[in-house]
Amino acid sequence: MSAQPYRALFRRDLKLAMRRLGESLLPLFFLFTVIVLIPLGVGPGPSLLARMAPGMIWVAALLSSLLALEHLFRPDLEDGTLEQWFVGETTVLGRVWARLASHWLITGLPVIVFSPLAAEMLHLPHRALGVMILSLLIGTPALSLVGGLAAALTLSTRGASVLLSILIFPLIVPLVIFATGAVSMAADGMNPYAHLGLLGAFTILAMTLAPFGIAAALRMNLE
Amino acid sequence: MIWNKLKLWFHMLGSAPYFYRFARAVAPWLWAGFAVTAVYATYLALYVVPGDYQQGDSMRILYIHVPVAWQAMFGYAVMTVLAIIALVWRIRLTEIMAMSCAPIGAALTLICLATGSIWGKPMWGTWWEWDARLTSMLVLLFIYIGIMGLYAAYDDKRKGARVAAILVLAGAVNLPIIHFSVEWWNTLHQGQTIRLMGESSMDPAMIPPLIWMVIATKLFFGAALLDRSRNELLEQDRSKKWVEMECTNQELNDVESTA
């Protein structure tokens, strides 16, 4: 079996996102509105901001990733494409992976690219910058995976967006703890690799288990 | 022989009217057992056990706090097993029972957090601390609430139960985190002092009321689970023939013979 159908889905998703670039980048702008509001809310003192920066950048990344999740599978459910995923010779898991990969490229990657800017706005110490980018690189795929699971679970419910954020929160707690732990350690000049290792373990766990849960939840929503 | 009987009984429990009558017959005994053991444990905890040499009488809240915390976690384990059965074999009654575990578990988690908070104020000097075990218990509460919310959001109850069962499995990752949180992160909450195997570091005089209260919470969980499942079943099947028969005290066997 070739990987052609999955690649086609992946390319289609990316192409659609590029055609609607403004819409695709809205979560990124949302992230920056959160980053801008924090100094206005707690006061612009650099030392206070520097202490809060790791947590705030991660919380902002988490919030902005919520925005795009509701439409991860819903358009496909509405126009019937999702049902086509379950017939024919392709596996659902492959399509789920293709969809998640394109979702991460559209929502996760821009956050990583622009995170140095956010870090500078919040006076994050420069020595922690590398670890912060690394933590985002390791952590944002897990964000897409767990978010995808929540999106699949709430696919055909009423009030999906509120429910979605309630479901994600408890599942994502370890991610936030380890990621901000690593960045804070690096900011204090300590060794962040224990936290980064646990973060990587969480991402690997999500990679192994979440796609099966997503595929099962999608199937149930079609029944 | 006995295995076949057990298997037959398990299959019969899958039938809605049979389960309904079974739950109705068994639940009052569990409630009675709960009342007796809870009262006895409370008596032991308040009048028999001496106060702690450091904490005085305020440590007596332990006899609520610890059994409830255990039951909140054990309830989640029960829900996980039921969810696996529901996902694999699609037995409707295990779906209903799994979903009935969530509100009970949420209430127990809330009681655990509340008693811990009341205990923490005089002992630690704070109502709340972002300690590993407290945080993981709070996360457990949110998972329970998420499961209830997801189940309620589907109009098709069977679909809702199965989708929520996946969330139950995803949330089960939190259980070992709660259990080992006091060993992995050495923060404010005290470590494990009571062990099933080996030496407990708790004084033997303090153990009996704890054991009685643990039995009481187990009975409470069982009784509440049977009652909740029965109510849920009744509501879902309210337009079915067997419910009508049950409510008008007709014998179901007659229906089967006439049908």
GROMACS .gro file of C-alpha atoms in nm:
model
  482
    1MET     CA    1   0.000   0.000   0.000
    2SER     CA    2   0.148   0.332  -0.096
    3ALA     CA    3   0.156   0.645   0.112
    4GLN     CA    4   0.007   0.843  -0.175
    5PRO     CA    5  -0.346   0.906  -0.033
    6TYR     CA    6  -0.205   1.031   0.296
    7ARG     CA    7   0.040   1.259   0.120
    8ALA     CA    8  -0.247   1.391  -0.091
    9LEU     CA    9  -0.450   1.474   0.220
   10PHE     CA   10  -0.148   1.636   0.382
   11ARG     CA   11  -0.080   1.853   0.073
   12ARG     CA   12  -0.446   1.946   0.039
   13ASP     CA   13  -0.462   2.063   0.402
   14LEU     CA   14  -0.145   2.269   0.363
   15LYS     CA   15  -0.266   2.418   0.035
   16LEU     CA   16  -0.599   2.517   0.189
   17ALA     CA   17  -0.417   2.676   0.482
   18MET     CA   18  -0.188   2.873   0.249
   19ARG     CA   19  -0.481   3.000   0.043
   20ARG     CA   20  -0.642   3.132   0.361
   21LEU     CA   21  -0.322   3.254   0.518
   22GLY     CA   22  -0.491   3.532   0.718
   23GLU     CA   23  -0.731   3.290   0.876
   24SER     CA   24  -0.461   3.033   0.942
   25LEU     CA   25  -0.242   3.283   1.124
   26LEU     CA   26  -0.519   3.420   1.346
   27PRO     CA   27  -0.422   3.192   1.639
   28LEU     CA   28  -0.072   3.338   1.621
   29PHE     CA   29  -0.210   3.691   1.647
   30PHE     CA   30  -0.424   3.574   1.938
   31LEU     CA   31  -0.109   3.446   2.108
   32PHE     CA   32   0.045   3.791   2.078
   33THR     CA   33  -0.265   3.966   2.215
   34VAL     CA   34  -0.231   3.743   2.524
   35ILE     CA   35   0.143   3.821   2.546
   36VAL     CA   36   0.072   4.194   2.517
   37LEU     CA   37  -0.203   4.189   2.779
   38ILE     CA   38   0.016   4.033   3.047
   39PRO     CA   39   0.256   4.329   3.098
   40LEU     CA   40  -0.043   4.563   3.089
   41GLY     CA   41  -0.215   4.355   3.356
   42VAL     CA   42   0.066   4.277   3.600
   43GLY     CA   43   0.286   4.581   3.534
   44PRO     CA   44   0.587   4.607   3.304
   45GLY     CA   45   0.861   4.536   3.565
   46PRO     CA   46   1.127   4.330   3.381
   47SER     CA   47   1.218   4.105   3.675
   48LEU     CA   48   0.857   4.006   3.742
   49LEU     CA   49   0.792   3.949   3.371
   50ALA     CA   50   1.108   3.741   3.336
   51ARG     CA   51   0.992   3.509   3.613
   52MET     CA   52   0.650   3.470   3.456
   53ALA     CA   53   0.766   3.448   3.095
   54PRO     CA   54   0.806   3.065   3.061
   55GLY     CA   55   0.460   2.994   3.198
   56MET     CA   56   0.294   3.278   3.011
   57ILE     CA   57   0.440   3.184   2.673
   58TRP     CA   58   0.330   2.824   2.721
   59VAL     CA   59  -0.019   2.918   2.842
   60ALA     CA   60  -0.056   3.154   2.547
   61ALA     CA   61   0.056   2.880   2.308
   62LEU     CA   62  -0.195   2.643   2.466
   63LEU     CA   63  -0.481   2.894   2.440
   64SER     CA   64  -0.403   2.981   2.080
   65SER     CA   65  -0.389   2.612   1.984
   66LEU     CA   66  -0.745   2.573   2.117
   67LEU     CA   67  -0.878   2.813   1.854
   68ALA     CA   68  -0.813   2.598   1.549
   69LEU     CA   69  -0.907   2.266   1.709
   70GLU     CA   70  -1.281   2.291   1.666
   71HIS     CA   71  -1.236   2.283   1.288
   72LEU     CA   72  -0.986   1.999   1.287
   73PHE     CA   73  -1.237   1.731   1.183
   74ARG     CA   74  -1.570   1.914   1.174
   75PRO     CA   75  -1.570   2.036   0.809
   76ASP     CA   76  -1.492   1.680   0.700
   77LEU     CA   77  -1.779   1.549   0.909
   78GLU     CA   78  -2.019   1.803   0.762
   79ASP     CA   79  -1.938   1.747   0.395
   80GLY     CA   80  -1.917   1.370   0.437
   81THR     CA   81  -1.546   1.335   0.362
   82LEU     CA   82  -1.492   1.178   0.702
   83GLU     CA   83  -1.706   0.881   0.606
   84GLN     CA   84  -1.481   0.826   0.304
   85TRP     CA   85  -1.190   0.788   0.546
   86PHE     CA   86  -1.344   0.466   0.672
   87VAL     CA   87  -1.410   0.300   0.338
   88GLY     CA   88  -1.162   0.187   0.078
   89GLU     CA   89  -0.812   0.060   0.125
   90THR     CA   90  -0.655   0.343   0.324
   91THR     CA   91  -0.620   0.319   0.700
   92VAL     CA   92  -0.782   0.577   0.924
   93LEU     CA   93  -0.468   0.598   1.136
   94GLY     CA   94  -0.266   0.716   0.836
   95ARG     CA   95  -0.517   0.988   0.757
   96VAL     CA   96  -0.529   1.094   1.122
   97TRP     CA   97  -0.149   1.125   1.118
   98ALA     CA   98  -0.158   1.327   0.794
   99ARG     CA   99  -0.422   1.560   0.937
  100LEU     CA  100  -0.234   1.605   1.267
  101ALA     CA  101   0.095   1.669   1.089
  102SER     CA  102  -0.055   1.942   0.872
  103HIS     CA  103  -0.231   2.087   1.177
  104TRP     CA  104   0.098   2.105   1.365
  105LEU     CA  105   0.272   2.271   1.068
  106ILE     CA  106  -0.004   2.532   1.045
  107THR     CA  107  -0.053   2.609   1.416
  108GLY     CA  108   0.252   2.477   1.602
  109LEU     CA  109   0.536   2.581   1.377
  110PRO     CA  110   0.445   2.954   1.350
  111VAL     CA  111   0.434   2.971   1.730
  112ILE     CA  112   0.785   2.826   1.749
  113VAL     CA  113   0.914   3.061   1.479
  114PHE     CA  114   0.776   3.370   1.649
  115SER     CA  115   0.840   3.259   2.009
  116PRO     CA  116   1.176   3.447   2.035
  117LEU     CA  117   0.978   3.765   1.973
  118ALA     CA  118   0.732   3.680   2.252
  119ALA     CA  119   1.023   3.586   2.478
  120GLU     CA  120   1.187   3.922   2.415
  121MET     CA  121   0.863   4.107   2.490
  122LEU     CA  122   0.845   3.930   2.829
  123HIS     CA  123   1.219   3.977   2.906
  124LEU     CA  124   1.296   3.606   2.919
  125PRO     CA  125   1.669   3.571   2.996
  126HIS     CA  126   1.860   3.501   2.676
  127ARG     CA  127   2.029   3.191   2.811
  128ALA     CA  128   1.684   3.024   2.837
  129LEU     CA  129   1.585   3.106   2.478
  130GLY     CA  130   1.731   2.789   2.326
  131VAL     CA  131   1.566   2.565   2.584
  132MET     CA  132   1.235   2.744   2.532
  133ILE     CA  133   1.244   2.681   2.156
  134LEU     CA  134   1.346   2.321   2.223
  135SER     CA  135   1.060   2.275   2.470
  136LEU     CA  136   0.814   2.415   2.215
  137LEU     CA  137   0.957   2.186   1.947
  138ILE     CA  138   0.912   1.881   2.169
  139GLY     CA  139   0.585   1.990   2.331
  140THR     CA  140   0.369   2.141   2.057
  141PRO     CA  141   0.326   1.809   1.869
  142ALA     CA  142   0.179   1.665   2.188
  143LEU     CA  143  -0.047   1.969   2.204
  144SER     CA  144  -0.177   1.883   1.855
  145LEU     CA  145  -0.219   1.516   1.947
  146VAL     CA  146  -0.407   1.568   2.272
  147GLY     CA  147  -0.604   1.852   2.114
  148GLY     CA  148  -0.690   1.622   1.825
  149LEU     CA  149  -0.818   1.363   2.071
  150ALA     CA  150  -1.040   1.621   2.244
  151ALA     CA  151  -1.161   1.747   1.903
  152ALA     CA  152  -1.250   1.394   1.794
  153LEU     CA  153  -1.428   1.320   2.122
  154THR     CA  154  -1.644   1.632   2.099
  155LEU     CA  155  -1.695   1.609   1.723
  156SER     CA  156  -2.074   1.589   1.701
  157THR     CA  157  -2.171   1.751   2.031
  158ARG     CA  158  -2.349   2.073   2.104
  159GLY     CA  159  -2.125   2.346   2.252
  160ALA     CA  160  -1.815   2.161   2.136
  161SER     CA  161  -1.570   2.449   2.180
  162VAL     CA  162  -1.633   2.496   2.554
  163LEU     CA  163  -1.630   2.124   2.618
  164LEU     CA  164  -1.311   2.094   2.415
  165SER     CA  165  -1.117   2.330   2.638
  166ILE     CA  166  -1.248   2.159   2.955
  167LEU     CA  167  -1.139   1.819   2.822
  168ILE     CA  168  -0.793   1.936   2.716
  169PHE     CA  169  -0.701   2.103   3.042
  170PRO     CA  170  -0.655   1.797   3.269
  171LEU     CA  171  -0.485   1.595   2.995
  172ILE     CA  172  -0.233   1.867   2.919
  173VAL     CA  173  -0.127   1.949   3.276
  174PRO     CA  174   0.191   1.734   3.273
  175LEU     CA  175   0.299   1.900   2.948
  176VAL     CA  176   0.272   2.250   3.093
  177ILE     CA  177   0.450   2.148   3.416
  178PHE     CA  178   0.748   1.985   3.244
  179ALA     CA  179   0.781   2.246   2.967
  180THR     CA  180   0.771   2.550   3.193
  181GLY     CA  181   0.985   2.363   3.445
  182ALA     CA  182   1.256   2.316   3.182
  183VAL     CA  183   1.249   2.680   3.070
  184SER     CA  184   1.251   2.809   3.430
  185MET     CA  185   1.548   2.586   3.513
  186ALA     CA  186   1.736   2.719   3.214
  187ALA     CA  187   1.647   3.077   3.307
  188ASP     CA  188   1.792   3.017   3.655
  189GLY     CA  189   2.107   2.874   3.500
  190MET     CA  190   2.038   2.514   3.599
  191ASN     CA  191   2.030   2.192   3.400
  192PRO     CA  192   1.692   2.161   3.221
  193TYR     CA  193   1.741   1.817   3.066
  194ALA     CA  194   1.551   1.616   3.329
  195HIS     CA  195   1.238   1.819   3.255
  196LEU     CA  196   1.298   1.807   2.882
  197GLY     CA  197   1.332   1.429   2.903
  198LEU     CA  198   1.000   1.394   3.082
  199LEU     CA  199   0.846   1.631   2.827
  200GLY     CA  200   0.976   1.406   2.550
  201ALA     CA  201   0.834   1.101   2.731
  202PHE     CA  202   0.493   1.268   2.744
  203THR     CA  203   0.507   1.348   2.372
  204ILE     CA  204   0.606   0.991   2.286
  205LEU     CA  205   0.323   0.857   2.501
  206ALA     CA  206   0.078   1.088   2.324
  207MET     CA  207   0.218   0.985   1.985
  208THR     CA  208   0.170   0.615   2.058
  209LEU     CA  209  -0.176   0.629   2.214
  210ALA     CA  210  -0.363   0.940   2.097
  211PRO     CA  211  -0.400   0.844   1.725
  212PHE     CA  212  -0.577   0.518   1.822
  213GLY     CA  213  -0.812   0.711   2.049
  214ILE     CA  214  -0.876   0.968   1.776
  215ALA     CA  215  -0.953   0.700   1.517
  216ALA     CA  216  -1.189   0.519   1.758
  217ALA     CA  217  -1.366   0.843   1.854
  218LEU     CA  218  -1.410   0.943   1.489
  219ARG     CA  219  -1.560   0.603   1.410
  220MET     CA  220  -1.804   0.631   1.699
  221ASN     CA  221  -1.913   0.977   1.590
  222LEU     CA  222  -2.005   0.839   1.249
  223GLU     CA  223  -2.220   0.558   1.388
  224MET     CA  224  -1.924  -2.590   3.733
  225ILE     CA  225  -1.912  -2.281   3.951
  226TRP     CA  226  -1.735  -2.099   3.668
  227ASN     CA  227  -2.024  -2.176   3.432
  228LYS     CA  228  -2.272  -2.052   3.689
  229LEU     CA  229  -2.076  -1.729   3.732
  230LYS     CA  230  -2.062  -1.685   3.355
  231LEU     CA  231  -2.435  -1.741   3.324
  232TRP     CA  232  -2.497  -1.492   3.604
  233PHE     CA  233  -2.273  -1.234   3.435
  234HIS     CA  234  -2.462  -1.276   3.108
  235MET     CA  235  -2.795  -1.247   3.286
  236LEU     CA  236  -2.678  -0.922   3.447
  237GLY     CA  237  -2.651  -0.782   3.096
  238SER     CA  238  -3.027  -0.799   3.063
  239ALA     CA  239  -3.192  -0.474   3.168
  240PRO     CA  240  -3.487  -0.610   3.372
  241TYR     CA  241  -3.267  -0.864   3.545
  242PHE     CA  242  -3.010  -0.601   3.637
  243TYR     CA  243  -3.286  -0.367   3.752
  244ARG     CA  244  -3.425  -0.624   3.993
  245PHE     CA  245  -3.078  -0.733   4.105
  246ALA     CA  246  -2.976  -0.374   4.183
  247ARG     CA  247  -3.301  -0.306   4.362
  248ALA     CA  248  -3.254  -0.612   4.580
  249VAL     CA  249  -2.887  -0.565   4.660
  250ALA     CA  250  -2.853  -0.187   4.707
  251PRO     CA  251  -3.050  -0.164   5.039
  252TRP     CA  252  -2.816  -0.423   5.196
  253LEU     CA  253  -2.516  -0.221   5.085
  254TRP     CA  254  -2.668   0.098   5.223
  255ALA     CA  255  -2.739  -0.078   5.554
  256GLY     CA  256  -2.384  -0.210   5.568
  257PHE     CA  257  -2.253   0.135   5.492
  258ALA     CA  258  -2.462   0.293   5.769
  259VAL     CA  259  -2.345   0.039   6.029
  260THR     CA  260  -1.975   0.047   5.939
  261ALA     CA  261  -1.969   0.426   5.899
  262VAL     CA  262  -2.132   0.484   6.239
  263TYR     CA  263  -1.902   0.232   6.407
  264ALA     CA  264  -1.593   0.380   6.239
  265THR     CA  265  -1.699   0.731   6.339
  266TYR     CA  266  -1.745   0.616   6.700
  267LEU     CA  267  -1.401   0.457   6.704
  268ALA     CA  268  -1.241   0.759   6.541
  269LEU     CA  269  -1.400   1.015   6.775
  270TYR     CA  270  -1.406   0.836   7.112
  271VAL     CA  271  -1.166   0.542   7.116
  272VAL     CA  272  -0.854   0.649   6.927
  273PRO     CA  273  -0.627   0.886   7.123
  274GLY     CA  274  -0.544   1.222   6.967
  275ASP     CA  275  -0.213   1.276   6.793
  276TYR     CA  276   0.065   1.407   7.018
  277GLN     CA  277   0.142   1.687   6.773
  278GLN     CA  278  -0.182   1.752   6.588
  279GLY     CA  279  -0.425   1.692   6.875
  280ASP     CA  280  -0.784   1.626   6.775
  281SER     CA  281  -0.762   1.779   6.430
  282MET     CA  282  -0.594   1.467   6.292
  283ARG     CA  283  -0.923   1.282   6.334
  284ILE     CA  284  -1.036   1.426   5.999
  285LEU     CA  285  -0.790   1.175   5.855
  286TYR     CA  286  -1.054   0.905   5.900
  287ILE     CA  287  -1.272   1.077   5.639
  288HIS     CA  288  -0.998   1.222   5.422
  289VAL     CA  289  -0.792   0.909   5.354
  290PRO     CA  290  -1.071   0.654   5.287
  291VAL     CA  291  -1.251   0.902   5.061
  292ALA     CA  292  -0.931   0.977   4.869
  293TRP     CA  293  -0.868   0.605   4.822
  294GLN     CA  294  -1.223   0.547   4.709
  295ALA     CA  295  -1.207   0.841   4.464
  296MET     CA  296  -0.909   0.672   4.298
  297PHE     CA  297  -1.046   0.319   4.330
  298GLY     CA  298  -1.372   0.442   4.178
  299TYR     CA  299  -1.177   0.563   3.877
  300ALA     CA  300  -1.011   0.222   3.846
  301VAL     CA  301  -1.355   0.056   3.855
  302MET     CA  302  -1.476   0.301   3.591
  303THR     CA  303  -1.172   0.222   3.373
  304VAL     CA  304  -1.239  -0.153   3.388
  305LEU     CA  305  -1.606  -0.096   3.305
  306ALA     CA  306  -1.507   0.138   3.020
  307ILE     CA  307  -1.275  -0.126   2.871
  308ILE     CA  308  -1.553  -0.387   2.890
  309ALA     CA  309  -1.794  -0.135   2.735
  310LEU     CA  310  -1.556  -0.056   2.448
  311VAL     CA  311  -1.456  -0.414   2.374
  312TRP     CA  312  -1.780  -0.608   2.423
  313ARG     CA  313  -2.028  -0.320   2.389
  314ILE     CA  314  -2.238  -0.437   2.682
  315ARG     CA  315  -2.492  -0.165   2.738
  316LEU     CA  316  -2.514  -0.206   3.114
  317THR     CA  317  -2.141  -0.165   3.162
  318GLU     CA  318  -2.163   0.158   2.960
  319ILE     CA  319  -2.434   0.280   3.198
  320MET     CA  320  -2.242   0.165   3.505
  321ALA     CA  321  -1.918   0.327   3.387
  322MET     CA  322  -2.095   0.657   3.335
  323SER     CA  323  -2.263   0.624   3.676
  324CYS     CA  324  -1.921   0.601   3.840
  325ALA     CA  325  -1.825   0.953   3.729
  326PRO     CA  326  -2.061   1.167   3.946
  327ILE     CA  327  -1.992   0.953   4.254
  328GLY     CA  328  -1.618   0.973   4.197
  329ALA     CA  329  -1.639   1.349   4.141
  330ALA     CA  330  -1.827   1.392   4.470
  331LEU     CA  331  -1.571   1.179   4.656
  332THR     CA  332  -1.283   1.377   4.502
  333LEU     CA  333  -1.450   1.700   4.606
  334ILE     CA  334  -1.495   1.571   4.965
  335CYS     CA  335  -1.129   1.464   4.966
  336LEU     CA  336  -1.015   1.809   4.851
  337ALA     CA  337  -1.246   1.986   5.096
  338THR     CA  338  -1.143   1.781   5.401
  339GLY     CA  339  -0.779   1.810   5.301
  340SER     CA  340  -0.817   2.183   5.276
  341ILE     CA  341  -0.987   2.207   5.619
  342TRP     CA  342  -0.712   1.992   5.765
  343GLY     CA  343  -0.442   2.189   5.589
  344LYS     CA  344  -0.544   2.528   5.727
  345PRO     CA  345  -0.447   2.459   6.093
  346MET     CA  346  -0.162   2.218   6.014
  347TRP     CA  347   0.011   2.373   5.715
  348GLY     CA  348  -0.124   2.726   5.765
  349THR     CA  349  -0.280   2.736   5.420
  350TRP     CA  350  -0.604   2.624   5.256
  351TRP     CA  351  -0.435   2.532   4.934
  352GLU     CA  352  -0.085   2.459   4.819
  353TRP     CA  353   0.030   2.373   4.468
  354ASP     CA  354   0.169   2.049   4.596
  355ALA     CA  355   0.200   1.753   4.356
  356ARG     CA  356  -0.063   1.537   4.522
  357LEU     CA  357  -0.313   1.821   4.566
  358THR     CA  358  -0.271   1.927   4.206
  359SER     CA  359  -0.306   1.573   4.070
  360MET     CA  360  -0.620   1.525   4.281
  361LEU     CA  361  -0.762   1.849   4.139
  362VAL     CA  362  -0.683   1.720   3.790
  363LEU     CA  363  -0.874   1.401   3.878
  364LEU     CA  364  -1.175   1.617   3.967
  365PHE     CA  365  -1.155   1.794   3.631
  366ILE     CA  366  -1.129   1.462   3.447
  367TYR     CA  367  -1.440   1.337   3.626
  368ILE     CA  368  -1.622   1.659   3.534
  369GLY     CA  369  -1.501   1.633   3.174
  370ILE     CA  370  -1.635   1.277   3.149
  371MET     CA  371  -1.973   1.387   3.287
  372GLY     CA  372  -1.983   1.684   3.050
  373LEU     CA  373  -1.892   1.476   2.747
  374TYR     CA  374  -2.151   1.211   2.829
  375ALA     CA  375  -2.417   1.478   2.876
  376ALA     CA  376  -2.331   1.652   2.549
  377TYR     CA  377  -2.446   1.360   2.334
  378ASP     CA  378  -2.816   1.309   2.272
  379ASP     CA  379  -2.754   0.949   2.182
  380LYS     CA  380  -2.667   0.810   2.525
  381ARG     CA  381  -2.498   0.495   2.398
  382LYS     CA  382  -2.275   0.693   2.166
  383GLY     CA  383  -2.200   0.940   2.445
  384ALA     CA  384  -2.107   0.660   2.684
  385ARG     CA  385  -1.870   0.498   2.436
  386VAL     CA  386  -1.701   0.826   2.342
  387ALA     CA  387  -1.666   0.917   2.711
  388ALA     CA  388  -1.520   0.570   2.774
  389ILE     CA  389  -1.224   0.665   2.552
  390LEU     CA  390  -1.175   0.974   2.768
  391VAL     CA  391  -1.188   0.750   3.077
  392LEU     CA  392  -0.898   0.549   2.935
  393ALA     CA  393  -0.702   0.863   2.846
  394GLY     CA  394  -0.757   1.004   3.196
  395ALA     CA  395  -0.647   0.679   3.362
  396VAL     CA  396  -0.288   0.792   3.303
  397ASN     CA  397  -0.343   1.028   3.596
  398LEU     CA  398  -0.402   0.750   3.852
  399PRO     CA  399  -0.040   0.633   3.891
  400ILE     CA  400   0.067   0.998   3.891
  401ILE     CA  401  -0.154   1.063   4.195
  402HIS     CA  402  -0.038   0.748   4.369
  403PHE     CA  403   0.333   0.811   4.323
  404SER     CA  404   0.318   1.190   4.346
  405VAL     CA  405   0.434   1.188   4.709
  406GLU     CA  406   0.735   0.978   4.617
  407TRP     CA  407   0.833   1.148   4.293
  408TRP     CA  408   0.800   1.504   4.417
  409ASN     CA  409   0.895   1.562   4.776
  410THR     CA  410   0.658   1.848   4.851
  411LEU     CA  411   0.420   1.940   5.130
  412HIS     CA  412   0.182   1.642   5.137
  413GLN     CA  413   0.317   1.368   5.363
  414GLY     CA  414   0.442   1.041   5.218
  415GLN     CA  415   0.279   0.701   5.228
  416THR     CA  416   0.242   0.582   5.588
  417ILE     CA  417  -0.005   0.297   5.545
  418ARG     CA  418   0.094  -0.014   5.356
  419LEU     CA  419  -0.091  -0.334   5.282
  420MET     CA  420   0.234  -0.526   5.256
  421GLY     CA  421   0.504  -0.477   5.514
  422GLU     CA  422   0.533  -0.239   5.803
  423SER     CA  423   0.306   0.066   5.824
  424SER     CA  424   0.469   0.367   5.982
  425MET     CA  425   0.137   0.454   6.144
  426ASP     CA  426   0.065   0.361   6.505
  427PRO     CA  427  -0.137   0.034   6.522
  428ALA     CA  428  -0.388   0.199   6.757
  429MET     CA  429  -0.489   0.436   6.479
  430ILE     CA  430  -0.558   0.165   6.220
  431PRO     CA  431  -0.897   0.003   6.315
  432PRO     CA  432  -1.129   0.302   6.251
  433LEU     CA  433  -0.948   0.358   5.924
  434ILE     CA  434  -1.016   0.003   5.810
  435TRP     CA  435  -1.382   0.029   5.908
  436MET     CA  436  -1.418   0.357   5.724
  437VAL     CA  437  -1.250   0.210   5.416
  438ILE     CA  438  -1.506  -0.071   5.421
  439ALA     CA  439  -1.780   0.189   5.464
  440THR     CA  440  -1.670   0.392   5.161
  441LYS     CA  441  -1.648   0.076   4.949
  442LEU     CA  442  -2.005  -0.015   5.047
  443PHE     CA  443  -2.116   0.342   4.982
  444PHE     CA  444  -1.963   0.336   4.636
  445GLY     CA  445  -2.127   0.005   4.552
  446ALA     CA  446  -2.467   0.115   4.680
  447ALA     CA  447  -2.455   0.454   4.507
  448LEU     CA  448  -2.332   0.292   4.185
  449LEU     CA  449  -2.618   0.040   4.179
  450ASP     CA  450  -2.878   0.307   4.255
  451ARG     CA  451  -2.740   0.548   3.997
  452SER     CA  452  -2.717   0.282   3.728
  453ARG     CA  453  -3.071   0.170   3.803
  454ASN     CA  454  -3.204   0.525   3.772
  455GLU     CA  455  -3.012   0.586   3.451
  456LEU     CA  456  -3.141   0.259   3.309
  457LEU     CA  457  -3.496   0.346   3.405
  458GLU     CA  458  -3.469   0.687   3.243
  459GLN     CA  459  -3.321   0.555   2.919
  460ASP     CA  460  -3.573   0.273   2.894
  461ARG     CA  461  -3.871   0.474   3.012
  462SER     CA  462  -4.073   0.393   2.699
  463LYS     CA  463  -3.982   0.025   2.701
  464LYS     CA  464  -4.226  -0.249   2.782
  465TRP     CA  465  -4.034  -0.399   3.074
  466VAL     CA  466  -4.034  -0.069   3.264
  467GLU     CA  467  -4.409  -0.045   3.230
  468MET     CA  468  -4.440  -0.401   3.355
  469GLU     CA  469  -4.202  -0.331   3.642
  470CYS     CA  470  -4.392  -0.019   3.747
  471THR     CA  471  -4.731  -0.183   3.734
  472ASN     CA  472  -4.601  -0.486   3.928
  473GLN     CA  473  -4.678  -0.730   3.652
  474GLU     CA  474  -4.471  -1.041   3.622
  475LEU     CA  475  -4.232  -1.015   3.331
  476ASN     CA  476  -4.250  -1.389   3.272
  477ASP     CA  477  -4.612  -1.348   3.167
  478VAL     CA  478  -4.513  -1.103   2.898
  479GLU     CA  479  -4.249  -1.334   2.764
  480SER     CA  480  -4.495  -1.619   2.744
  481THR     CA  481  -4.761  -1.409   2.573
  482ALA     CA  482  -4.522  -1.235   2.334
   0.00000   0.00000   0.00000
